[in-house]
Coordinates of C-alpha atoms in Angstrom, one line a residue:
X1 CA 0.0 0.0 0.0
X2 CA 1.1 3.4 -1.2
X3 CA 1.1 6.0 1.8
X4 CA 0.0 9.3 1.1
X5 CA 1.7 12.0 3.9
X6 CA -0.6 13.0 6.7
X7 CA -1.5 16.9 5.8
X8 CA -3.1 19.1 8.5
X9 CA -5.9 21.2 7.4
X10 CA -6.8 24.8 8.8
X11 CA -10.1 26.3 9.0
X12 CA -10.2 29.2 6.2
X13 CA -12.2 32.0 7.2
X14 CA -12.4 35.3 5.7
X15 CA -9.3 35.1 3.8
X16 CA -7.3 33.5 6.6
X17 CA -6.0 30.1 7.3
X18 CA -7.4 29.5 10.9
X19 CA -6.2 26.9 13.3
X20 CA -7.6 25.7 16.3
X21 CA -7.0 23.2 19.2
X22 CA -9.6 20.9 18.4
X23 CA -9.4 18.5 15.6
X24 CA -11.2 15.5 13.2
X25 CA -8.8 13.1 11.5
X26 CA -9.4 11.7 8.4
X27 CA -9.3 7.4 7.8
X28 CA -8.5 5.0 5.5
X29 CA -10.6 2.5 4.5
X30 CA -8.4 0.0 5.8
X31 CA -9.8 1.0 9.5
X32 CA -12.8 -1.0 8.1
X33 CA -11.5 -3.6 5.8
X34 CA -9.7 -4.9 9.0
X35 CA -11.0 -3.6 12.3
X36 CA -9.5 -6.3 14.0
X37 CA -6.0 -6.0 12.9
X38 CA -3.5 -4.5 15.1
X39 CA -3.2 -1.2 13.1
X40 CA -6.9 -0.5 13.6
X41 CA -6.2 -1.8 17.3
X42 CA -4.0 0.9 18.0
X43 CA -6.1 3.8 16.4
X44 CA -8.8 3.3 18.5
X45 CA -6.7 3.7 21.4
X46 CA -4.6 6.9 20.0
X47 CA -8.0 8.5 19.3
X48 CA -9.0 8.3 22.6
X49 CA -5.4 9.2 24.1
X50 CA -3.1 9.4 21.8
X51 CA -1.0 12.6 20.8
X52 CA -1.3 14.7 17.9
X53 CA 2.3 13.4 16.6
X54 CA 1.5 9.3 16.9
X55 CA -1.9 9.9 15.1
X56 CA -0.1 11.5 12.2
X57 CA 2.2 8.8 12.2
X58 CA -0.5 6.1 12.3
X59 CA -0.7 4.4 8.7
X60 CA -4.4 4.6 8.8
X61 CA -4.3 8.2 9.4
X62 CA -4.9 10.2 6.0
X63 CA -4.8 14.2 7.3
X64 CA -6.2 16.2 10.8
X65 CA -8.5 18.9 9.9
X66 CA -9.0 22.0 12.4
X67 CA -12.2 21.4 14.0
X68 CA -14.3 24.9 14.3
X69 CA -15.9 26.2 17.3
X70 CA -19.5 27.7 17.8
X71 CA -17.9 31.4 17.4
X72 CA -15.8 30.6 14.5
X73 CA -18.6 29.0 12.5
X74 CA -20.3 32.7 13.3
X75 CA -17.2 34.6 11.9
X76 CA -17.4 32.3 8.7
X77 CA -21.1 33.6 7.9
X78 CA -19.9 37.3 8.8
X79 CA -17.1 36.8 6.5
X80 CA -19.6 35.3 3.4
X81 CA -22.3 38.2 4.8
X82 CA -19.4 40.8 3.9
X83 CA -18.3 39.8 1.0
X84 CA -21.4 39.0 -0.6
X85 CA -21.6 42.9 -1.9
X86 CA -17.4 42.7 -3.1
X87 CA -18.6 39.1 -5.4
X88 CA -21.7 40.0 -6.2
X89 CA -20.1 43.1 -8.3
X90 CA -17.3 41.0 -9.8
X91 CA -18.0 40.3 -13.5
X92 CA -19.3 37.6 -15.0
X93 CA -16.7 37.7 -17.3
X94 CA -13.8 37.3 -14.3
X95 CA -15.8 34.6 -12.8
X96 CA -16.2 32.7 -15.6
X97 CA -12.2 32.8 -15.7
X98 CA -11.4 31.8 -12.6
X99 CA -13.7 29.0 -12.3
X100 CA -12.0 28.1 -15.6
X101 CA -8.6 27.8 -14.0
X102 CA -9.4 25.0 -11.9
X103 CA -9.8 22.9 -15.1
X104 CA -6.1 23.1 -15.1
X105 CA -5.6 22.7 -11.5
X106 CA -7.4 19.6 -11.2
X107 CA -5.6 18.1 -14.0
X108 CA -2.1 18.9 -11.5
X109 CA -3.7 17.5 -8.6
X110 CA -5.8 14.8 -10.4
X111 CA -3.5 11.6 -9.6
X112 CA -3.2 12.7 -6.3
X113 CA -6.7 13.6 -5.5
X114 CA -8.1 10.5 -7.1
X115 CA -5.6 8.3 -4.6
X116 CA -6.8 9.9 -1.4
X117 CA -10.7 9.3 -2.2
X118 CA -9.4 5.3 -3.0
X119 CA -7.8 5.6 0.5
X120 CA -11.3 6.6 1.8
X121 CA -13.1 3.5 0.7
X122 CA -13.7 5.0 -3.0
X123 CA -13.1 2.4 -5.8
X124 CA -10.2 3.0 -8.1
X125 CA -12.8 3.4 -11.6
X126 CA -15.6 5.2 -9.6
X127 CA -12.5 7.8 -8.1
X128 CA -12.0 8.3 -11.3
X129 CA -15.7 8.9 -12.7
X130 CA -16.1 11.5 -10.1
X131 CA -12.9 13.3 -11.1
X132 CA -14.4 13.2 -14.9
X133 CA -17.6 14.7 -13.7
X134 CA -15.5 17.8 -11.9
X135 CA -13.9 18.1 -14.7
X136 CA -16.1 18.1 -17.3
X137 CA -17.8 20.6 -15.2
X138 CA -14.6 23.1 -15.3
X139 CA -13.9 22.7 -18.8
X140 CA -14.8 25.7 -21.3
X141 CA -17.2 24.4 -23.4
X142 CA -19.0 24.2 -20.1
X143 CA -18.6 27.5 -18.3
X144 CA -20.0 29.0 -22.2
X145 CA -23.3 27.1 -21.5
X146 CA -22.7 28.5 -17.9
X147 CA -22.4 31.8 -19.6
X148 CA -24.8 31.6 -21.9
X149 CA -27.2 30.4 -19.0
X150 CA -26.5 33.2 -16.4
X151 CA -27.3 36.3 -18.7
X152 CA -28.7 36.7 -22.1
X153 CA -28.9 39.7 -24.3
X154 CA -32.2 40.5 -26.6
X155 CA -32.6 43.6 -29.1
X156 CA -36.2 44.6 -29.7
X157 CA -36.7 47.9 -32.2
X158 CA -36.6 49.7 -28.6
X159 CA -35.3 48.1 -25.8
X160 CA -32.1 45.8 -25.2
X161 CA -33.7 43.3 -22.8
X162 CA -31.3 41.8 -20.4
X163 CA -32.1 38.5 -18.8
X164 CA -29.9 38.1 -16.2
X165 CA -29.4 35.9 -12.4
X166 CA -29.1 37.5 -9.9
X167 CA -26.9 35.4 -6.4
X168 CA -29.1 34.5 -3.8
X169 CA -25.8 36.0 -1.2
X170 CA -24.8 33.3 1.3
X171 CA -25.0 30.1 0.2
X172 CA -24.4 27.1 3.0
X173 CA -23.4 23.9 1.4
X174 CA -23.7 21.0 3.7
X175 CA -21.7 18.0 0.9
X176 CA -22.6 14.1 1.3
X177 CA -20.1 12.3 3.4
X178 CA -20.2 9.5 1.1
X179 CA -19.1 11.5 -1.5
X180 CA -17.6 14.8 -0.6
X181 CA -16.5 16.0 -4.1
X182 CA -20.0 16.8 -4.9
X183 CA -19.5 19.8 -2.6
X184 CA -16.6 21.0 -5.2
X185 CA -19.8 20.7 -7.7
X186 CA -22.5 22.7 -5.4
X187 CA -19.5 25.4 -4.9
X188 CA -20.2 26.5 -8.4
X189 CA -23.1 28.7 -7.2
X190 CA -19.7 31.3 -6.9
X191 CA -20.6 31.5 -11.0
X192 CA -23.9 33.5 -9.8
X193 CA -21.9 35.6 -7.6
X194 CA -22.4 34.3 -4.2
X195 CA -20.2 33.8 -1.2
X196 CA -19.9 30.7 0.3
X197 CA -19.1 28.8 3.5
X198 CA -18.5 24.9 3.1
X199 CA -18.7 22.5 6.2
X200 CA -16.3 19.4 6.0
X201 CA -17.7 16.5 7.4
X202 CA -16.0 15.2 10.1
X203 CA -16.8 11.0 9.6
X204 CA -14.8 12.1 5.7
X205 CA -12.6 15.1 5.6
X206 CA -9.6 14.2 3.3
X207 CA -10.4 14.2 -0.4
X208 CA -12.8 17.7 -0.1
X209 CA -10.5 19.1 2.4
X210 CA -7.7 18.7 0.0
X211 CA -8.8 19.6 -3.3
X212 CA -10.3 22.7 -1.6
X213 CA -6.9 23.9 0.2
X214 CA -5.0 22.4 -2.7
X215 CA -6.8 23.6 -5.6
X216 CA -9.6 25.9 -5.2
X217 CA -8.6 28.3 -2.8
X218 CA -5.4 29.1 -4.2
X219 CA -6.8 29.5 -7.2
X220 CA -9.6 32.1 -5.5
X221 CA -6.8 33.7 -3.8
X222 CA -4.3 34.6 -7.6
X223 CA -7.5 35.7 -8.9
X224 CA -8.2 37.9 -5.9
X225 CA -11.4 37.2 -4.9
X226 CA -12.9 39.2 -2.3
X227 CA -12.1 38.0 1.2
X228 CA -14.5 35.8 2.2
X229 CA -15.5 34.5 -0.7
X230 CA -15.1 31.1 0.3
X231 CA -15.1 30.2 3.8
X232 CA -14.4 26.3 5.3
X233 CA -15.4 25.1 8.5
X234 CA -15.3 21.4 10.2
X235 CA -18.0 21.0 12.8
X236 CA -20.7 18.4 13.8
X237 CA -23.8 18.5 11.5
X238 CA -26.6 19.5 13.9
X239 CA -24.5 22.3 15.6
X240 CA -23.5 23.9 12.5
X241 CA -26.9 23.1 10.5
X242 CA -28.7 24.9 13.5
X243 CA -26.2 28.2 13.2
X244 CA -27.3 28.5 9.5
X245 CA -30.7 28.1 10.2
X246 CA -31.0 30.3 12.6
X247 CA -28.6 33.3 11.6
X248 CA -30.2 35.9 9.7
X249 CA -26.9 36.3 7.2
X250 CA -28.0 32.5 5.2
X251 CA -30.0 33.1 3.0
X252 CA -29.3 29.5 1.2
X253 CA -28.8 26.4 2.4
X254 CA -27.3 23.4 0.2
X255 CA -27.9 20.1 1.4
X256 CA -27.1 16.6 0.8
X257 CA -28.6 14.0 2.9
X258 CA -31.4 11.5 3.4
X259 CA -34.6 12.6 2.4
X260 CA -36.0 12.2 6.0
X261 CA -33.8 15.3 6.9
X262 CA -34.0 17.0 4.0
X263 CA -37.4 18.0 3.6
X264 CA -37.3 19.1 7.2
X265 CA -35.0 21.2 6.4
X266 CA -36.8 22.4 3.4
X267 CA -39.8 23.1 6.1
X268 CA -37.8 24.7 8.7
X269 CA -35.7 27.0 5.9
X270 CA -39.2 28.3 4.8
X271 CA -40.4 29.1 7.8
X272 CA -37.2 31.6 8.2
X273 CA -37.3 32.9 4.6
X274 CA -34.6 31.1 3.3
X275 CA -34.2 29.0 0.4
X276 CA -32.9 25.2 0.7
X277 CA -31.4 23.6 -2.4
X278 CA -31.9 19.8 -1.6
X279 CA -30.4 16.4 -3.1
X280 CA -31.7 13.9 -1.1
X281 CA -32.1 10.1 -1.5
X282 CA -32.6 8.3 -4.9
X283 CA -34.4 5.1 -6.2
X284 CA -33.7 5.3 -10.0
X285 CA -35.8 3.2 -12.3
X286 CA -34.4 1.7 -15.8
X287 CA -37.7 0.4 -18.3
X288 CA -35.5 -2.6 -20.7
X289 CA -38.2 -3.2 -23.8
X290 CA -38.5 -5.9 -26.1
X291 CA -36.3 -4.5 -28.3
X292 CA -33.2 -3.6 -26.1
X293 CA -30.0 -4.4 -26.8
X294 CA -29.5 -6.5 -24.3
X295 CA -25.5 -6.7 -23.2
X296 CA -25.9 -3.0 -23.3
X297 CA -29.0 -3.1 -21.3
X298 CA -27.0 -5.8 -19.0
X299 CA -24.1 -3.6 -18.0
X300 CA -25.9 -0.5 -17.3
X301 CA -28.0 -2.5 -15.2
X302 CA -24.8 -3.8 -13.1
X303 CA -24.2 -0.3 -12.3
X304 CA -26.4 -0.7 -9.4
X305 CA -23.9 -2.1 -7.9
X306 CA -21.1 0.5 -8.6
X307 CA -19.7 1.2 -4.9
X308 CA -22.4 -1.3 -3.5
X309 CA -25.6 0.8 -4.4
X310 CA -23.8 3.3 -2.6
X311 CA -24.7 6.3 -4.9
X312 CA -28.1 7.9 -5.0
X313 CA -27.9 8.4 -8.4
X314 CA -27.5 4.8 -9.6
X315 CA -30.1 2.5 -11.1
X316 CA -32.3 0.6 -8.1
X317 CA -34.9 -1.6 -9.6
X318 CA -35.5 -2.7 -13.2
X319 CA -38.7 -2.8 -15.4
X320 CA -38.6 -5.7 -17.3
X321 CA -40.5 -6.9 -20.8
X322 CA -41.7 -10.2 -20.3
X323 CA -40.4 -11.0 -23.3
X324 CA -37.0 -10.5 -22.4
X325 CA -36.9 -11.3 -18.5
X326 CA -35.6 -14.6 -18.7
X327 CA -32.9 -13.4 -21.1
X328 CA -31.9 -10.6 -18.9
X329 CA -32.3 -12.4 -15.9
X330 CA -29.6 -15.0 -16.9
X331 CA -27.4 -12.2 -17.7
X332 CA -27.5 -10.8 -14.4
X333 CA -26.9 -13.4 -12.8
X334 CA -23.7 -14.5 -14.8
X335 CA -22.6 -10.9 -14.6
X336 CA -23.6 -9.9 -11.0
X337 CA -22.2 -13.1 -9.4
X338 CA -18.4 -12.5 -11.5
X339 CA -18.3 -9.1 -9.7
X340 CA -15.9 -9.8 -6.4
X341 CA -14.9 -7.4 -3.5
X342 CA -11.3 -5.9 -3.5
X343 CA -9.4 -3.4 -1.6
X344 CA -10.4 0.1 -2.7
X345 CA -6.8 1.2 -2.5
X346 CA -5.0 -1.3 -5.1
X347 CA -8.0 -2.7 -7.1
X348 CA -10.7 -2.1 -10.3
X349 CA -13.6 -3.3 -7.7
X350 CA -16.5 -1.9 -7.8
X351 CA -17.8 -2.8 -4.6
X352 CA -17.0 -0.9 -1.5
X353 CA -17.7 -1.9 2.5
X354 CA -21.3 -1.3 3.1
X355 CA -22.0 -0.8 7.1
X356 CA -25.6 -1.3 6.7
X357 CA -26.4 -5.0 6.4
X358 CA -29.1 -4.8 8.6
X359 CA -31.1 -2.4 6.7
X360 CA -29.7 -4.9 3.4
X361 CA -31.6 -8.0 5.5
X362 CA -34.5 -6.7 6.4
X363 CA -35.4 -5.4 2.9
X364 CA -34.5 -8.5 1.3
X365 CA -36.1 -11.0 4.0
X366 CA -39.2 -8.7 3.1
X367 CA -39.1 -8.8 -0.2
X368 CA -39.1 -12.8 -0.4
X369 CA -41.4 -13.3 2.3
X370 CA -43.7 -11.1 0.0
X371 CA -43.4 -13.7 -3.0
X372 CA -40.3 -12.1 -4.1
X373 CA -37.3 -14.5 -5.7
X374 CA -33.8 -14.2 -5.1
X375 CA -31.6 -14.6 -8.4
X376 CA -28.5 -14.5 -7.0
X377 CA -26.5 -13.2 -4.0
X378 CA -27.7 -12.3 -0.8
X379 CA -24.5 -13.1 1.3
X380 CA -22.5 -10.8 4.1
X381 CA -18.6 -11.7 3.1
X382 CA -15.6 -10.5 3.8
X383 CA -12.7 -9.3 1.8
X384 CA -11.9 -12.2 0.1
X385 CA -15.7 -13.0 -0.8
X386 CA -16.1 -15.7 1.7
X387 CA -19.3 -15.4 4.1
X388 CA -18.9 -13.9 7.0
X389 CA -21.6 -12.7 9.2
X390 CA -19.1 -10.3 10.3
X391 CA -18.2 -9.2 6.8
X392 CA -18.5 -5.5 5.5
X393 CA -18.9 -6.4 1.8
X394 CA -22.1 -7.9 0.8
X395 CA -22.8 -10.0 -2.4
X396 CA -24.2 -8.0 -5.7
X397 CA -28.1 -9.6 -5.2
X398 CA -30.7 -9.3 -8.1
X399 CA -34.5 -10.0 -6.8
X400 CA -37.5 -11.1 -9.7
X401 CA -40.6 -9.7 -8.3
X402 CA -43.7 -11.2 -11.0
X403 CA -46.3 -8.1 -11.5
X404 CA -46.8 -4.3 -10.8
X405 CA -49.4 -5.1 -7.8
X406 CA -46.7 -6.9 -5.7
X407 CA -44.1 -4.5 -6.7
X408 CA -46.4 -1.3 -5.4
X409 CA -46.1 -3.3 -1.6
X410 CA -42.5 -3.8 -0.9
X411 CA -39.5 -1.5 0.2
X412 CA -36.9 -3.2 -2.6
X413 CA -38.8 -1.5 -5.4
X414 CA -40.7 1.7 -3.7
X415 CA -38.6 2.8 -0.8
X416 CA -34.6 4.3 -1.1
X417 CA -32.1 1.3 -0.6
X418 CA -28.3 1.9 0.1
X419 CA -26.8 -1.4 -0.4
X420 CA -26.2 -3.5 -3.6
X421 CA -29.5 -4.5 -4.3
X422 CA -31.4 -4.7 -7.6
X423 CA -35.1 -5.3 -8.1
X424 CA -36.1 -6.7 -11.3
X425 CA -39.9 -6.5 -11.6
X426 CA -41.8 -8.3 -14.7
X427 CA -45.3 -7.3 -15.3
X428 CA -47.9 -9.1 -17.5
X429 CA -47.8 -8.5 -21.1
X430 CA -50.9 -6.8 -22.9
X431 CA -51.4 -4.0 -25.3
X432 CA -51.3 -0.9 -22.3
X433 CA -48.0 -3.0 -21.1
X434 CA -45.9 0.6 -21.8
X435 CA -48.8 3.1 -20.5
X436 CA -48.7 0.6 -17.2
X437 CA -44.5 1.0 -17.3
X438 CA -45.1 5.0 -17.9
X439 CA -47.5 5.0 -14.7
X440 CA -45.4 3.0 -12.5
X441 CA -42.3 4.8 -13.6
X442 CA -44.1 8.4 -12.6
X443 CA -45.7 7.0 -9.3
X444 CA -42.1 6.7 -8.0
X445 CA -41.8 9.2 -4.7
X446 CA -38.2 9.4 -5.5
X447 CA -37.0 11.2 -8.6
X448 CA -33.3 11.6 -9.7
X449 CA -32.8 9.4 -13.1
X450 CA -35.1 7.1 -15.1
X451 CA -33.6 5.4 -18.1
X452 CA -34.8 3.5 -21.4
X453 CA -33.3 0.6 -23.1
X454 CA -34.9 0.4 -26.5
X455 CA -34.6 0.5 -30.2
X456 CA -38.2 1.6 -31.7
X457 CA -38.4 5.6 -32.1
X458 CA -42.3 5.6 -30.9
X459 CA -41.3 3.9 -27.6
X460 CA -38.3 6.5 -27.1
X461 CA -40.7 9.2 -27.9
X462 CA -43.4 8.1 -25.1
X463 CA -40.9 8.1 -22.6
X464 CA -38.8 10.9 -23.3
X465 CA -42.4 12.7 -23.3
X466 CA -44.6 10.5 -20.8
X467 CA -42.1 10.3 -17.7
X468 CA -42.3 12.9 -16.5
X469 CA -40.8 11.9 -12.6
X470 CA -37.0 12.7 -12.5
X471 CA -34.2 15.4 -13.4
X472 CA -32.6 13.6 -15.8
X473 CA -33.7 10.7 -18.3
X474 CA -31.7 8.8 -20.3
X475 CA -31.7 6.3 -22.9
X476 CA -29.6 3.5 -24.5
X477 CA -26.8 5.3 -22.2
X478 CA -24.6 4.3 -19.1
X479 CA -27.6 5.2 -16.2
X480 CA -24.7 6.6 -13.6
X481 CA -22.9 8.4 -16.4
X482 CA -21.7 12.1 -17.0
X483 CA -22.8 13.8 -20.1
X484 CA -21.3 16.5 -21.6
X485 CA -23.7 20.3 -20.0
X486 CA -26.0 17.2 -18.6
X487 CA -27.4 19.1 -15.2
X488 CA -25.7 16.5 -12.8
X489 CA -27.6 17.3 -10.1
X490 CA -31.2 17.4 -9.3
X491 CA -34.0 16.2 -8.7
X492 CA -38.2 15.7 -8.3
X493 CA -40.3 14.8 -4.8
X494 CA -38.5 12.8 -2.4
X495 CA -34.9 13.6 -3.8
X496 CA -35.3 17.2 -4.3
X497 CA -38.3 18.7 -2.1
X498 CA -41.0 20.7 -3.6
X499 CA -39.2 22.9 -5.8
X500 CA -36.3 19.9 -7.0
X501 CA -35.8 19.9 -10.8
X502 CA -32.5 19.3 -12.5
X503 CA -30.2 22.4 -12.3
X504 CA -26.9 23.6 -12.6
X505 CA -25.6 24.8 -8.7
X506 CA -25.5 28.1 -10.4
X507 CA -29.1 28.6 -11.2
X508 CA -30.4 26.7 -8.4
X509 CA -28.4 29.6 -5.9
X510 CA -29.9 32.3 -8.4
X511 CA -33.0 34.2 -9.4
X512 CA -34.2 35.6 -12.9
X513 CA -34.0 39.2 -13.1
X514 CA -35.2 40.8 -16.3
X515 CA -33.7 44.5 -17.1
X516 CA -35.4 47.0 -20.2
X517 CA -32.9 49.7 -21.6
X518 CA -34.3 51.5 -23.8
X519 CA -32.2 52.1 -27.5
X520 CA -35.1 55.1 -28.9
X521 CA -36.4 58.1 -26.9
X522 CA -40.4 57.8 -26.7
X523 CA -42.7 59.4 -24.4
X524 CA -43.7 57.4 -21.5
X525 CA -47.1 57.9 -22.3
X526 CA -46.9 57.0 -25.7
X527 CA -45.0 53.6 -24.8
X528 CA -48.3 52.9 -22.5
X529 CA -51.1 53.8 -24.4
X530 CA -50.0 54.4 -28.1
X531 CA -50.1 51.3 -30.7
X532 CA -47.9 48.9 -30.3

């Protein structure tokens, strides 16, 4: 195993690298791939006792992070509140630059980067997707659509109309610990012209912490952005998610989290005026037709099980034709069972440790006491894909549930899983067999992606028209997969509150504002009640 050197992050606040007594030390995944080892042994102990200087030299050890105070997480929203005026009056034009330099300083930091989040339990090829996404998001065919998004220019015989967003001022962004790079994504709301203060968690502080000390601030900083600008602080969730609701400088909170929390958090940021951007939980639906190609079909299907379901965004139960099932079924099976745990660090796995097998059990044992069949998997292993009760890997499982009426009843196809479980439902054939796909598909709470597998243009066109629950569709595409300007965020009803649609960070922290200046003299009165 390659060591990466322990680093010790401050707190940046206002323009100042802040250090405090306190700290939060970020793990390798290795702490769970062998808590019984003596390595993990002796971690336990140091973080209860141990000094500063034997935790950094601990091999499981990955970087400290500053932990922030009460009164320091208030100094971060003055410093945003402050500089909201300074960025809001920088130029488009100057923003869209600087953003653009952290195309380039990803690429100098990418092989770096990309190791730390495998040291954090990420797989080698999904570390690698998410650096594409950040990337692709930085590049400068993107920031044009960015451009071209955030002000637009008209000419009427009289007026230039200006369409133009407007920053909604401080913006909170509270990133998924499971993935903390999609707070580099939700920072992009600094393209509207909005400060921001960022919270690392705690349970997960390397890979953000590093890219943003690494790469985005110093970029920030030799583009001299206002003080302020961008503010980081490392603090327990409730503590510092209470502070934002409560101060009167928020006035947006980004949050990434179960759905549970956030749509009470959508409730309680209404009830103080604020706005809350939310990207909550995920239960993704793919629709294979008669007509799919069917390896295709098969290995976008298999993405469910990219970092064991882990993702919110990845495909979690299957509509099946019946003329297909058996086909695809055996596919699965072949292809889900060949997929083997592996050590994040040094392998192309796709699975990582999942610490919720209970939650796994009791959805499966549901499912088949419902009249549900297993196809394959089903067992807790360990690293080497042996069983083991103990294990913290769990075997890729695929389910066959017969019909849309038992499918409407159980948690595997209607409720948000987190574990590497696919559903594959196959209703009864008849002439309304895609209406009854279309209305299933739409009666889904949860709405992040659908996606279509088929070859005839009239059943592209009814989905691509009909679905209308999710951000993003896609068809006879990767489900998980970037797209070049694809919004990569976003969502409807239980993944992204009442007003969720797919957006761009940048418009989601922004609001239209529509400007008239008037290119020929005419009376007022005459523009009110002459002819047209």
């Amino acid at each position: 195993m390659t060591k990466t050197a322990v680093r010790h992050f401050p707190l940046y606040i206002g323009g100042e690298r802040v250090d405090t007594d306190e700290r939060a030390y970020g793990m390798s995944v290795r702490t769970v791939l062998d808590p019984g080892g003596t390595d993990a042994a002796t971690l336990f102990r140091l973080l209860r006792e141990g000094t500063e200087e034997e935790l950094h030299a601990h091999p499981h050890i990955l970087c400290s992070v500053a932990l922030s105070t009460p009164e320091q997480g208030r100094a971060a929203l003055r410093a945003a509140a402050d500089a909201a005026p300074r960025v809001r009056a920088v130029p488009l034009a100057d923003w869209i630059t600087c953003v653009g330099d952290l195309f380039a300083a990803f690429q100098e930091h990418r092989e770096e980067l990309s190791r730390i989040l495998r040291m954090e339990g990420c797989p080698r090829v999904l570390a690698e997707a998410q650096m594409n996404v950040v990337l692709d998001l930085v590049r400068p065919e993107s920031l044009e659509l960015a451009r071209s998004l955030l002000r637009q220019e008209i000419t009427t015989p009289h007026h230039r109309i200006v369409l133009q967003r407007r920053p909604d001022g401080v913006v909170c962004i509270d990133p998924p610990a499971n993935a903390p790079l999609f707070g580099l994504i939700a920072s992009l709301v600094l393209l509207a012209g909005n400060s921001v203060v960022i919270r690392v968690p705690r349970s997960c502080a390397s890979s953000l912490s590093y890219a943003l000390h690494t790469i985005v601030i110093p970029v920030l900083e030799a583009h001299g952005a206002p003080a302020g600008t961008l503010n980081v602080v490392c603090a327990d969730y409730e503590v510092t998610m209470r502070q934002w609701l409560d101060s009167p400088l928020v006035d947006t909170v980004y949050y990434f989290g179960s759905s549970e929390n956030g749509l009470d958090l959508e409730r309680r940021c209404v009830e103080r005026g604020k706005r809350a951007i939310l990207e909550l939980s995920g239960k993704d639906g793919v629709l294979v037709w008669s007509d799919a190609d069917l390896p295709h079909a098969t290995a976008a299907l298999l993405e469910a099980f990219y970092a064991s379901g882990q993702t919110c965004f990845s495909p979690k139960y299957a509509i099946v034709h019946p003329a297909v099932a058996e086909r695809l079924l055996a596919r699965l099976r072949e292809a889900a069972s060949a997929l083997r745990p592996g050590d994040p660090e040094d392998s192309d796995t796709v699975l990582s440790p999942v610490l919720r097998a209970t939650a796994f059990r009791r959805t499966l044992d549901e499912a088949l006491r419902a009249g549900a069949t297993k196809v394959c998997g089903g067992t807790q292993v360990d690293l080497r894909g042996e069983p083991d009760p103990h294990g913290v890997f769990l075997e890729p499982t695929v389910l066959r549930v017969d019909g849309f009426g038992l499918a409407e009843t159980i948690a595997a196809v209607r409720e948000e899983s987190f574990f590497p479980l696919l559903t594959v439902v196959v209703p009864e054939d008849g002439p309304d067999l895609l209406d009854r796909c279309v209305a299933f598909l739409n009666g889904n709470r949860f709405g992040l992606r659908n996606s279509l597998w088929a070859e005839d243009p009239q059943v592209i066109e009814r989905f691509t028209g009909a679905v209308t629950n999710g951000g993003v569709l896609k068809v006879n595409d990767s489900h998980m997969a970037h797209a070049p300007h694809l919004p990569g965020l976003g969502g409807t009803g239980r993944s992204g509150g009442t007003h969720g649609e797919a957006a761009y960070p940048f418009l989601r922290a922004s609001r239209l504002q529509a400007v008239a200046i008037a290119t020929t003299r005419r009376h007022p009165g005459e523009a009110v009640l002459g002819a047209g």
